Amino acid sequence: MTDETSSYLPAGLPAPAANVDGLESPFWEGTRRHELVVQRCNDCETYQWGPEWICHHCRSFDLGWTEVPPRGVLYSWERVWYPVHPALQAKLPYMVVLVELPDAGNIRMVGNLVGDAEAEVEIGAAVEAVFEDHEGGGDVEPYTLVQWRVVEGS
Amino acid sequence: MAGLKDQYAIVGIGETEYSRDSGRTTRAMGVEAVRSAMRDAGLGPDEVDGMLSYHGNDSTASPTIATDLGIRLNFYMDCSGGGSSTEALIGIACGVIEAGMCKTVAIFRSMNGYTEARIGGTGRQAPAFRSGALQQGIYGMSSAAQSFAPSFMRHMYEYGTTSEQLAHVKVAHSKHASNNPKAFYKERVSVQDVLASRWIVKPLHLLDCCVETDNSTAIIVTSVERARDMAQSPAYIMGVAGRTSKPSVGYHWRSGPISRVAGHYARPIVFGTAGIGVDDIDVTGSYDAFSFTTMLQLEAYGFCAEGEGGDYVSSGIIELGGDRPNNTSGGHLCEAYTHGMNLVIENVRQLRGKIDDYCPNWQDGEHTYDYSEGGCRQVRDAEITMNLGWAMPATGSALIMRR
């Protein structure tokens, strides 16, 4: 696990969307503490990501949250050369990855892969979470994104 | 057997010019397309009483289009949607006629997909950038290409699928478009052209991505009893599946092989109603938002085994002259981007035997079957066609028609 103060993508992108139902709150509260917290069913103990109201394994509505080791393996990736948001023009290319978490039932998460965006990447590579703090400002509360970094020598 | 096999038919088709500078409103284009489809079917305003449309807050609604055409509606519905809506709305049209709510339904899509709201999220009427339920936008993952690309990359990893194999989809569709006077891109391209085009989102090159255009398209559905009296020979609807989805649509990448798309679930529905199998299909219309979407859906519906799509699309099967050509108009990669409707319109023309190619007497159904550039694109004796509509990895629709 590594702490990161500068952001991978340029400033100017929107903050995480409003979370009025609170469905994702434990995750975002966890990232502020630099902990990776995901959904786990209180009935069948199946891990689940992203967060939803129902457990897709046993259909229980009794879902809890649990901290998991902030590490995984690269499941898939893309290298973006043509951005949508204008702010991203300042950072091309950039990497988006799907990471699988073997310590948490192989749930998958979306994030960026920090480091050289043009470096070779291999599906199956070991990665670790990078907690990327954002100060917020104006109406935006401080928030922390979970990014990923290849574990050297993996 | 469930479903309404052979009880309903497509009797009219229409479209505007496919361009990047329509200079017109979606209202004007929608009126032209529906009017063209009505003329094709030989229907006057008193003979159409239902209307369906789909949009992404970028169109003009049915009541306005109907009023402009002098149509008084007994039923209409405008729903939000993109790719795979065409097949789904054709199924809805059959249902509302069966329910006795109306007798004949015009379905249209009207979009300035290049000069106003571009599907990639940019353009003059671009919607506000949203981070979305997936929270993908905060990682710079928001366009269709960006949202789907990890599924494509994983397919390459698991099955050894190559960029060269996928390039054959564009090569085939450009070959077809070269025989289509309406196509926006008529130039034939090579595998090397595709591989040499710039990256949009690896593994997608520019030429793996569809064209964006301004246009409106329309289709008219009615019962077989009424269809018999109309100007064109009907395209009978054998089976339809609509907006069939994977579990947990938003998090389509959550489980399983992520390159297994929604067609996996639509397949038993559409083939079940039609009572036929893949070997009976003469022509496919597998949605080509990207070269990969064509391939993944051909796999999902069983035209080849899971993982063998790269071999299938590069074998020559999908080209005119091959055993089962795909998107003979040139599709979204070359003809125009219409959110799927032009792919169904093309198959209706195939079934009529009246593909509008460069054969001098195509209007009389006379074709040379010479697929050289600037020639024919009619498939000989096309009897059964299938459309494989794509909205996203987790949602798709399908339609089987016969002549």
CSV table of N, CA and C in Angstrom, one decimal, chain B residues 137-199:
chain,number,residue,atom,x,y,z
B,137,GLY,N,-16.5,7.4,-14.5
B,137,GLY,CA,-16.1,8.6,-15.1
B,137,GLY,C,-14.9,9.3,-14.4
B,138,ILE,N,-14.9,9.1,-13.1
B,138,ILE,CA,-13.8,9.7,-12.3
B,138,ILE,C,-12.4,9.1,-12.7
B,139,TYR,N,-12.5,7.9,-13.4
B,139,TYR,CA,-11.2,7.3,-13.9
B,139,TYR,C,-11.0,7.5,-15.3
B,140,GLY,N,-11.8,8.4,-15.9
B,140,GLY,CA,-11.7,8.8,-17.3
B,140,GLY,C,-12.3,7.7,-18.2
B,141,MET,N,-13.2,6.9,-17.7
B,141,MET,CA,-13.9,5.8,-18.5
B,141,MET,C,-15.3,6.2,-18.6
B,142,SER,N,-15.7,6.7,-19.8
B,142,SER,CA,-17.1,7.2,-19.9
B,142,SER,C,-17.7,6.9,-21.3
B,143,SER,N,-16.9,7.0,-22.4
B,143,SER,CA,-17.5,6.7,-23.7
B,143,SER,C,-17.8,5.2,-23.9
B,144,ALA,N,-18.6,4.9,-24.9
B,144,ALA,CA,-18.9,3.5,-25.2
B,144,ALA,C,-17.6,2.8,-25.4
B,145,ALA,N,-16.7,3.3,-26.2
B,145,ALA,CA,-15.4,2.7,-26.5
B,145,ALA,C,-14.6,2.4,-25.2
B,146,GLN,N,-14.6,3.4,-24.3
B,146,GLN,CA,-13.9,3.2,-23.0
B,146,GLN,C,-14.6,2.2,-22.1
B,147,SER,N,-15.9,2.2,-22.1
B,147,SER,CA,-16.6,1.2,-21.2
B,147,SER,C,-16.5,-0.2,-21.7
B,148,PHE,N,-16.4,-0.4,-23.0
B,148,PHE,CA,-16.4,-1.8,-23.6
B,148,PHE,C,-15.0,-2.4,-23.7
B,149,ALA,N,-14.0,-1.5,-23.8
B,149,ALA,CA,-12.7,-2.0,-24.2
B,149,ALA,C,-12.1,-3.1,-23.3
B,150,PRO,N,-12.3,-3.0,-22.0
B,150,PRO,CA,-11.7,-4.1,-21.2
B,150,PRO,C,-12.3,-5.5,-21.6
B,151,SER,N,-13.5,-5.5,-22.0
B,151,SER,CA,-14.1,-6.8,-22.4
B,151,SER,C,-13.4,-7.3,-23.7
B,152,PHE,N,-13.1,-6.4,-24.6
B,152,PHE,CA,-12.4,-6.8,-25.8
B,152,PHE,C,-11.0,-7.3,-25.5
B,153,MET,N,-10.3,-6.5,-24.6
B,153,MET,CA,-8.9,-6.9,-24.3
B,153,MET,C,-8.9,-8.2,-23.6
B,154,ARG,N,-9.8,-8.5,-22.8
B,154,ARG,CA,-9.8,-9.8,-22.1
B,154,ARG,C,-10.1,-11.0,-23.0
B,155,HIS,N,-10.9,-10.7,-24.1
B,155,HIS,CA,-11.1,-11.7,-25.1
B,155,HIS,C,-9.8,-12.1,-25.8
B,156,MET,N,-9.0,-11.0,-26.1
B,156,MET,CA,-7.8,-11.3,-26.8
B,156,MET,C,-6.8,-12.1,-25.9
B,157,TYR,N,-6.9,-11.8,-24.6
B,157,TYR,CA,-6.0,-12.5,-23.6
B,157,TYR,C,-6.4,-13.9,-23.5
B,158,GLU,N,-7.7,-14.2,-23.3
B,158,GLU,CA,-8.2,-15.5,-23.0
B,158,GLU,C,-8.1,-16.5,-24.2
B,159,TYR,N,-8.3,-15.9,-25.4
B,159,TYR,CA,-8.5,-16.7,-26.6
B,159,TYR,C,-7.4,-16.5,-27.7
B,160,GLY,N,-6.5,-15.6,-27.4
B,160,GLY,CA,-5.5,-15.3,-28.4
B,160,GLY,C,-6.0,-14.5,-29.6
B,161,THR,N,-7.2,-13.9,-29.5
B,161,THR,CA,-7.8,-13.1,-30.6
B,161,THR,C,-6.8,-11.9,-30.9
B,162,THR,N,-6.7,-11.6,-32.2
B,162,THR,CA,-5.7,-10.6,-32.6
B,162,THR,C,-6.4,-9.4,-33.3
B,163,SER,N,-5.7,-8.3,-33.3
B,163,SER,CA,-6.2,-7.1,-34.0
B,163,SER,C,-6.4,-7.4,-35.5
B,164,GLU,N,-5.5,-8.2,-36.0
B,164,GLU,CA,-5.6,-8.6,-37.5
B,164,GLU,C,-6.9,-9.2,-37.7
B,165,GLN,N,-7.3,-10.2,-36.9
B,165,GLN,CA,-8.5,-10.9,-37.1
B,165,GLN,C,-9.7,-9.9,-37.0
B,166,LEU,N,-9.7,-9.0,-36.1
B,166,LEU,CA,-10.8,-8.1,-35.9
B,166,LEU,C,-10.9,-7.1,-37.1
B,167,ALA,N,-9.7,-6.8,-37.7
B,167,ALA,CA,-9.7,-5.8,-38.8
B,167,ALA,C,-10.5,-6.3,-40.0
B,168,HIS,N,-10.6,-7.7,-40.1
B,168,HIS,CA,-11.4,-8.2,-41.1
B,168,HIS,C,-12.9,-7.8,-41.1
B,169,VAL,N,-13.4,-7.5,-39.9
B,169,VAL,CA,-14.7,-7.0,-39.8
B,169,VAL,C,-14.9,-5.7,-40.6
B,170,LYS,N,-14.0,-4.8,-40.4
B,170,LYS,CA,-14.0,-3.5,-41.1
B,170,LYS,C,-13.7,-3.7,-42.6
B,171,VAL,N,-12.8,-4.6,-42.9
B,171,VAL,CA,-12.5,-4.9,-44.3
B,171,VAL,C,-13.8,-5.4,-45.0
B,172,ALA,N,-14.5,-6.4,-44.4
B,172,ALA,CA,-15.7,-6.9,-45.0
B,172,ALA,C,-16.8,-5.8,-45.2
B,173,HIS,N,-17.0,-5.1,-44.1
B,173,HIS,CA,-18.0,-4.1,-44.2
B,173,HIS,C,-17.7,-3.0,-45.2
B,174,SER,N,-16.4,-2.7,-45.3
B,174,SER,CA,-16.1,-1.6,-46.3
B,174,SER,C,-16.2,-2.2,-47.7
B,175,LYS,N,-16.0,-3.4,-47.9
B,175,LYS,CA,-16.3,-4.1,-49.2
B,175,LYS,C,-17.8,-4.0,-49.5
B,176,HIS,N,-18.6,-4.2,-48.6
B,176,HIS,CA,-20.1,-4.1,-48.8
B,176,HIS,C,-20.5,-2.7,-49.1
B,177,ALA,N,-19.9,-1.7,-48.3
B,177,ALA,CA,-20.2,-0.3,-48.5
B,177,ALA,C,-19.8,0.2,-49.9
B,178,SER,N,-18.8,-0.4,-50.5
B,178,SER,CA,-18.4,0.1,-51.8
B,178,SER,C,-19.4,-0.2,-52.8
B,179,ASN,N,-20.4,-1.1,-52.5
B,179,ASN,CA,-21.5,-1.4,-53.4
B,179,ASN,C,-22.8,-0.8,-52.9
B,180,ASN,N,-22.7,0.2,-52.1
B,180,ASN,CA,-23.9,0.9,-51.5
B,180,ASN,C,-23.8,2.4,-51.8
B,181,PRO,N,-24.6,2.9,-52.7
B,181,PRO,CA,-24.6,4.3,-53.0
B,181,PRO,C,-24.9,5.2,-51.8
B,182,LYS,N,-25.6,4.7,-50.8
B,182,LYS,CA,-26.0,5.5,-49.7
B,182,LYS,C,-24.9,5.6,-48.6
B,183,ALA,N,-23.9,4.7,-48.7
B,183,ALA,CA,-22.9,4.6,-47.6
B,183,ALA,C,-22.1,5.9,-47.4
B,184,PHE,N,-21.8,6.3,-46.2
B,184,PHE,CA,-21.0,7.5,-45.9
B,184,PHE,C,-19.6,7.2,-46.3
B,185,TYR,N,-19.0,6.1,-45.9
B,185,TYR,CA,-17.7,5.7,-46.3
B,185,TYR,C,-17.8,4.5,-47.4
B,186,LYS,N,-17.4,4.8,-48.6
B,186,LYS,CA,-17.6,3.8,-49.7
B,186,LYS,C,-16.2,3.2,-50.0
B,187,GLU,N,-15.1,3.7,-49.5
B,187,GLU,CA,-13.8,3.2,-49.9
B,187,GLU,C,-13.5,1.9,-49.2
B,188,ARG,N,-13.0,1.0,-50.0
B,188,ARG,CA,-12.5,-0.3,-49.4
B,188,ARG,C,-11.2,-0.1,-48.7
B,189,VAL,N,-11.1,-0.8,-47.5
B,189,VAL,CA,-9.9,-0.7,-46.7
B,189,VAL,C,-9.3,-2.0,-46.6
B,190,SER,N,-8.0,-2.1,-46.2
B,190,SER,CA,-7.3,-3.3,-46.0
B,190,SER,C,-7.0,-3.6,-44.5
B,191,VAL,N,-6.7,-4.8,-44.2
B,191,VAL,CA,-6.3,-5.1,-42.8
B,191,VAL,C,-5.2,-4.1,-42.3
B,192,GLN,N,-4.2,-3.8,-43.2
B,192,GLN,CA,-3.1,-2.9,-42.9
B,192,GLN,C,-3.6,-1.5,-42.6
B,193,ASP,N,-4.6,-1.1,-43.3
B,193,ASP,CA,-5.2,0.3,-43.1
B,193,ASP,C,-5.8,0.3,-41.7
B,194,VAL,N,-6.4,-0.7,-41.3
B,194,VAL,CA,-7.0,-0.7,-39.9
B,194,VAL,C,-5.9,-0.7,-38.9
B,195,LEU,N,-4.9,-1.5,-39.0
B,195,LEU,CA,-3.9,-1.6,-38.0
B,195,LEU,C,-3.0,-0.3,-38.0
B,196,ALA,N,-3.0,0.4,-39.1
B,196,ALA,CA,-2.2,1.6,-39.1
B,196,ALA,C,-2.9,2.8,-38.7
B,197,SER,N,-4.2,2.7,-38.5
B,197,SER,CA,-5.0,3.8,-38.0
B,197,SER,C,-4.7,4.0,-36.5
B,198,ARG,N,-4.9,5.3,-36.1
B,198,ARG,CA,-4.5,5.6,-34.7
B,198,ARG,C,-5.3,5.0,-33.7
B,199,TRP,N,-4.7,4.8,-32.5
B,199,TRP,CA,-5.5,4.3,-31.4
B,199,TRP,C,-6.5,5.3,-30.9
